[in-house]
């Protein structure tokens, strides 16, 4: 899959509720479209379309892990800019890896990340949002909820370059309207440590404030696909698509179909 910001490689939107369903049935995804009301509760914060994390898609290939995200958040925003894509191998809340979505060292607000778009990091520390829990605002949250929704990479070791591209989507997307941006990334297999390559994982994205977040994570009773078809045993056959209801902004166990 070429990383060029072309959303039609993943979905073919035409203004219906089916827009979020991936073309490739092997792609695992979560979708949660919201309306454009600025006061719309997203979970854990507010902001409607301007802060909406709408969909995330994951597919493995011989090249690595392909991830795509759709959001109503503009990439040009410096107040609470795009966060980085985070990967949690083993689903223990540690988020060992991240790929940078934008070089945001010049961000107007505190959640300044490191690196340039497309760089892959082994992460030692993440920036967090501004929510201690659902609707519970705090400028420096230290709760488990905040740690489960990291924003941008604060510190870590650069492992190499992946690939990253984005574009603004044109035409109708879903039934609720608003502007949409599409980003896609590739994390090469050779940048993932072997100790993680037989584990299920969570792919997660949010913006700098973490007003809304989106993720795909596996189920415990997954049946792994044959090794010849998997990405070095990453276990992505266990990933299932879920839709997270906006009023249930808690951990992995509250995701629903």
Short mmCIF file of C-alpha atoms in Angstrom, two decimals:
data_model
loop_
_atom_site.label_atom_id
_atom_site.label_comp_id
_atom_site.label_asym_id
_atom_site.label_seq_id
_atom_site.Cartn_x
_atom_site.Cartn_y
_atom_site.Cartn_z
CA UNK A 1 0.00 0.00 0.00
CA UNK A 2 1.44 3.36 -1.05
CA UNK A 3 1.39 5.98 1.72
CA UNK A 4 0.15 9.00 -0.22
CA UNK A 5 -2.85 10.34 1.72
CA UNK A 6 -5.38 8.78 -0.66
CA UNK A 7 -8.39 7.75 1.43
CA UNK A 8 -9.94 5.84 -1.46
CA UNK A 9 -7.34 3.13 -0.84
CA UNK A 10 -9.22 2.45 2.42
CA UNK A 11 -12.81 3.65 2.08
CA UNK A 12 -15.09 5.02 -0.68
CA UNK A 13 -17.30 7.64 1.00
CA UNK A 14 -20.46 8.88 -0.70
CA UNK A 15 -22.46 10.45 2.12
CA UNK A 16 -23.99 7.37 3.75
CA UNK A 17 -23.59 5.52 7.03
CA UNK A 18 -21.66 2.83 5.14
CA UNK A 19 -18.87 5.27 4.31
CA UNK A 20 -16.75 4.12 7.23
CA UNK A 21 -16.68 0.45 6.22
CA UNK A 22 -13.27 -0.41 4.72
CA UNK A 23 -13.03 -1.71 1.17
CA UNK A 24 -10.76 -4.52 2.31
CA UNK A 25 -12.59 -6.81 4.74
CA UNK A 26 -9.28 -7.78 6.37
CA UNK A 27 -8.82 -4.20 7.63
CA UNK A 28 -9.73 -3.84 11.30
CA UNK A 29 -11.36 -0.60 12.33
CA UNK A 30 -13.31 1.53 14.78
CA UNK A 31 -15.61 4.38 13.73
CA UNK A 32 -17.39 7.06 15.75
CA UNK A 33 -18.77 9.95 13.71
CA UNK A 34 -20.18 13.01 15.54
CA UNK A 35 -22.20 16.03 14.48
CA UNK A 36 -20.88 19.56 14.05
CA UNK A 37 -22.22 21.17 17.25
CA UNK A 38 -19.33 22.95 18.99
CA UNK A 39 -20.83 22.01 22.35
CA UNK A 40 -21.20 18.36 21.42
CA UNK A 41 -19.81 16.02 24.07
CA UNK A 42 -17.23 13.71 22.53
CA UNK A 43 -15.78 11.87 25.50
CA UNK A 44 -13.98 12.93 27.57
CA UNK A 45 -14.22 16.52 26.32
CA UNK A 46 -16.27 18.68 23.99
CA UNK A 47 -15.93 20.42 20.65
CA UNK A 48 -17.99 18.55 18.08
CA UNK A 49 -16.57 18.16 14.57
CA UNK A 50 -13.58 20.43 15.22
CA UNK A 51 -12.21 17.88 17.70
CA UNK A 52 -13.78 14.69 16.39
CA UNK A 53 -11.68 11.53 16.13
CA UNK A 54 -13.89 9.67 13.67
CA UNK A 55 -12.25 6.47 12.50
CA UNK A 56 -9.08 4.40 12.71
CA UNK A 57 -8.03 1.53 10.43
CA UNK A 58 -5.24 -1.04 10.75
CA UNK A 59 -3.86 -3.48 8.20
CA UNK A 60 -0.64 -5.47 8.13
CA UNK A 61 1.44 -6.09 5.07
CA UNK A 62 4.84 -7.51 4.25
CA UNK A 63 6.17 -3.98 4.69
CA UNK A 64 4.80 -3.43 8.19
CA UNK A 65 1.79 -2.00 10.03
CA UNK A 66 -0.45 0.32 8.00
CA UNK A 67 -2.65 2.71 10.00
CA UNK A 68 -5.17 5.29 8.78
CA UNK A 69 -7.14 7.88 10.78
CA UNK A 70 -10.03 10.19 9.88
CA UNK A 71 -10.58 13.29 12.01
CA UNK A 72 -12.43 16.59 11.96
CA UNK A 73 -9.36 18.23 13.52
CA UNK A 74 -7.39 20.35 11.05
CA UNK A 75 -3.66 19.60 10.72
CA UNK A 76 -3.01 23.34 10.75
CA UNK A 77 -4.23 23.83 14.32
CA UNK A 78 -1.49 24.86 16.76
CA UNK A 79 -3.81 25.02 19.74
CA UNK A 80 -4.11 21.36 20.65
CA UNK A 81 -2.58 20.03 17.42
CA UNK A 82 -2.66 16.51 16.04
CA UNK A 83 -1.23 13.92 18.37
CA UNK A 84 0.96 11.02 17.30
CA UNK A 85 -0.22 7.48 16.50
CA UNK A 86 0.55 5.24 19.49
CA UNK A 87 0.97 1.45 19.64
CA UNK A 88 0.57 -0.57 22.84
CA UNK A 89 1.91 -4.10 22.46
CA UNK A 90 0.53 -6.54 25.00
CA UNK A 91 -2.32 -4.13 25.85
CA UNK A 92 -0.88 -3.17 29.22
CA UNK A 93 -1.26 0.60 28.75
CA UNK A 94 2.44 1.15 28.08
CA UNK A 95 2.30 2.35 24.43
CA UNK A 96 5.84 1.36 23.54
CA UNK A 97 5.92 2.82 20.01
CA UNK A 98 4.76 5.93 18.23
CA UNK A 99 4.90 7.44 14.76
CA UNK A 100 4.96 11.23 14.53
CA UNK A 101 2.10 12.85 12.62
CA UNK A 102 3.51 16.38 12.63
CA UNK A 103 6.56 18.15 13.98
CA UNK A 104 4.78 20.17 16.65
CA UNK A 105 7.65 21.66 18.66
CA UNK A 106 6.25 25.12 17.80
CA UNK A 107 2.80 24.35 19.17
CA UNK A 108 1.15 27.23 20.99
CA UNK A 109 0.25 25.03 23.95
CA UNK A 110 2.08 22.70 26.30
CA UNK A 111 1.79 19.34 24.54
CA UNK A 112 4.80 19.84 22.30
CA UNK A 113 5.98 16.61 20.76
CA UNK A 114 9.32 15.66 19.26
CA UNK A 115 10.50 14.61 15.85
CA UNK A 116 9.25 15.02 12.31
CA UNK A 117 6.25 13.46 10.59
CA UNK A 118 6.91 9.84 9.70
CA UNK A 119 9.62 9.20 12.29
CA UNK A 120 9.14 6.10 14.44
CA UNK A 121 10.10 6.16 18.13
CA UNK A 122 10.52 3.72 20.95
CA UNK A 123 8.72 5.91 23.49
CA UNK A 124 9.87 6.44 27.07
CA UNK A 125 7.39 9.23 27.90
CA UNK A 126 4.17 10.50 26.37
CA UNK A 127 2.46 13.84 26.68
CA UNK A 128 -1.04 13.54 28.09
CA UNK A 129 -4.24 15.49 27.48
CA UNK A 130 -6.23 17.68 29.83
CA UNK A 131 -8.74 15.14 31.17
CA UNK A 132 -8.52 13.19 34.41
CA UNK A 133 -11.63 11.28 33.37
CA UNK A 134 -14.90 11.73 31.50
CA UNK A 135 -15.71 15.44 31.73
CA UNK A 136 -13.14 15.83 34.53
CA UNK A 137 -10.80 18.61 33.38
CA UNK A 138 -7.26 18.86 34.73
CA UNK A 139 -4.26 20.58 33.15
CA UNK A 140 -1.83 17.93 34.45
CA UNK A 141 -3.74 14.67 34.82
CA UNK A 142 -1.97 11.70 36.39
CA UNK A 143 -4.82 9.21 36.29
CA UNK A 144 -4.91 5.84 34.58
CA UNK A 145 -7.52 7.22 32.19
CA UNK A 146 -5.14 9.97 31.05
CA UNK A 147 -2.28 7.50 30.58
CA UNK A 148 -4.47 5.27 28.42
CA UNK A 149 -4.96 8.14 25.96
CA UNK A 150 -1.49 9.59 25.21
CA UNK A 151 -1.21 12.52 22.84
CA UNK A 152 2.26 13.19 21.42
CA UNK A 153 5.70 11.69 22.00
CA UNK A 154 7.50 13.62 24.75
CA UNK A 155 10.68 11.53 24.96
CA UNK A 156 12.08 8.43 23.33
CA UNK A 157 14.59 6.94 20.92
CA UNK A 158 14.21 7.40 17.20
CA UNK A 159 14.31 3.97 15.55
CA UNK A 160 14.08 5.07 11.95
CA UNK A 161 11.76 6.48 9.37
CA UNK A 162 8.37 5.11 8.52
CA UNK A 163 6.02 6.80 6.07
CA UNK A 164 3.29 9.37 6.67
CA UNK A 165 0.94 11.41 4.48
CA UNK A 166 -2.33 13.30 4.89
CA UNK A 167 -4.94 15.17 2.90
CA UNK A 168 -8.27 16.93 3.30
CA UNK A 169 -11.11 14.70 2.19
CA UNK A 170 -13.40 16.00 -0.55
CA UNK A 171 -17.05 15.22 -1.15
CA UNK A 172 -19.53 13.94 1.45
CA UNK A 173 -18.22 11.69 4.22
CA UNK A 174 -20.80 9.99 6.43
CA UNK A 175 -24.21 11.54 7.03
CA UNK A 176 -23.32 14.25 9.56
CA UNK A 177 -21.29 16.59 7.35
CA UNK A 178 -18.35 18.79 8.31
CA UNK A 179 -14.77 18.89 7.08
CA UNK A 180 -12.66 15.75 7.35
CA UNK A 181 -8.94 15.07 7.20
CA UNK A 182 -7.34 11.74 6.43
CA UNK A 183 -3.91 10.57 7.58
CA UNK A 184 -2.13 7.31 6.91
CA UNK A 185 1.13 5.85 8.17
CA UNK A 186 3.40 2.85 7.79
CA UNK A 187 5.55 1.49 10.62
CA UNK A 188 8.13 -0.86 9.06
CA UNK A 189 8.38 -4.36 10.50
CA UNK A 190 12.12 -4.10 11.04
CA UNK A 191 11.60 -1.26 13.55
CA UNK A 192 9.47 -3.43 15.87
CA UNK A 193 11.43 -5.41 18.46
CA UNK A 194 11.11 -9.18 18.11
CA UNK A 195 9.78 -9.52 21.66
CA UNK A 196 6.60 -7.69 20.55
CA UNK A 197 6.07 -9.42 17.24
CA UNK A 198 3.92 -12.22 18.65
CA UNK A 199 1.66 -9.96 20.71
CA UNK A 200 -1.72 -8.40 20.07
CA UNK A 201 -1.73 -4.63 20.28
CA UNK A 202 -3.78 -1.45 20.37
CA UNK A 203 -3.43 1.37 17.83
CA UNK A 204 -4.56 4.72 19.27
CA UNK A 205 -4.86 8.35 18.15
CA UNK A 206 -6.00 11.62 19.71
CA UNK A 207 -5.20 15.33 19.50
CA UNK A 208 -3.17 17.39 21.99
CA UNK A 209 -6.02 17.98 24.41
CA UNK A 210 -7.43 14.44 24.08
CA UNK A 211 -10.98 15.82 23.83
CA UNK A 212 -11.79 12.77 21.74
CA UNK A 213 -9.85 9.59 20.97
CA UNK A 214 -10.11 6.59 18.68
CA UNK A 215 -8.49 3.16 18.84
CA UNK A 216 -8.59 -0.40 17.60
CA UNK A 217 -7.69 -3.19 20.00
CA UNK A 218 -7.89 -7.01 19.94
CA UNK A 219 -10.19 -9.41 21.73
CA UNK A 220 -8.88 -12.04 24.11
CA UNK A 221 -10.40 -15.04 22.36
CA UNK A 222 -8.74 -14.35 19.04
CA UNK A 223 -7.83 -17.25 16.77
CA UNK A 224 -4.48 -16.41 15.15
CA UNK A 225 -4.24 -16.76 11.40
CA UNK A 226 -1.61 -19.12 9.93
CA UNK A 227 1.94 -17.88 10.37
CA UNK A 228 2.41 -17.74 6.61
CA UNK A 229 -0.33 -15.10 6.38
CA UNK A 230 0.51 -13.04 9.43
CA UNK A 231 2.96 -10.23 9.92
CA UNK A 232 5.72 -12.09 11.72
CA UNK A 233 3.23 -13.38 14.24
CA UNK A 234 1.93 -9.96 15.29
CA UNK A 235 -1.43 -11.55 15.95
CA UNK A 236 -3.46 -8.95 14.10
CA UNK A 237 -6.06 -11.58 13.22
CA UNK A 238 -7.36 -10.90 16.72
CA UNK A 239 -8.07 -7.26 15.96
CA UNK A 240 -11.78 -6.60 15.52
CA UNK A 241 -13.62 -3.47 14.46
CA UNK A 242 -15.58 -1.73 17.19
CA UNK A 243 -17.68 1.39 17.51
CA UNK A 244 -17.15 3.30 20.76
CA UNK A 245 -20.19 5.15 22.02
CA UNK A 246 -19.34 8.75 22.87
CA UNK A 247 -20.89 8.56 26.32
CA UNK A 248 -18.72 5.63 27.39
CA UNK A 249 -15.21 7.18 27.31
CA UNK A 250 -13.38 4.59 29.39
CA UNK A 251 -10.87 1.83 28.80
CA UNK A 252 -10.66 -1.13 26.44
CA UNK A 253 -13.34 -3.19 28.17
CA UNK A 254 -16.07 -0.66 27.35
CA UNK A 255 -15.64 -0.78 23.57
CA UNK A 256 -18.77 -2.09 21.85
CA UNK A 257 -19.57 -3.36 18.41
#
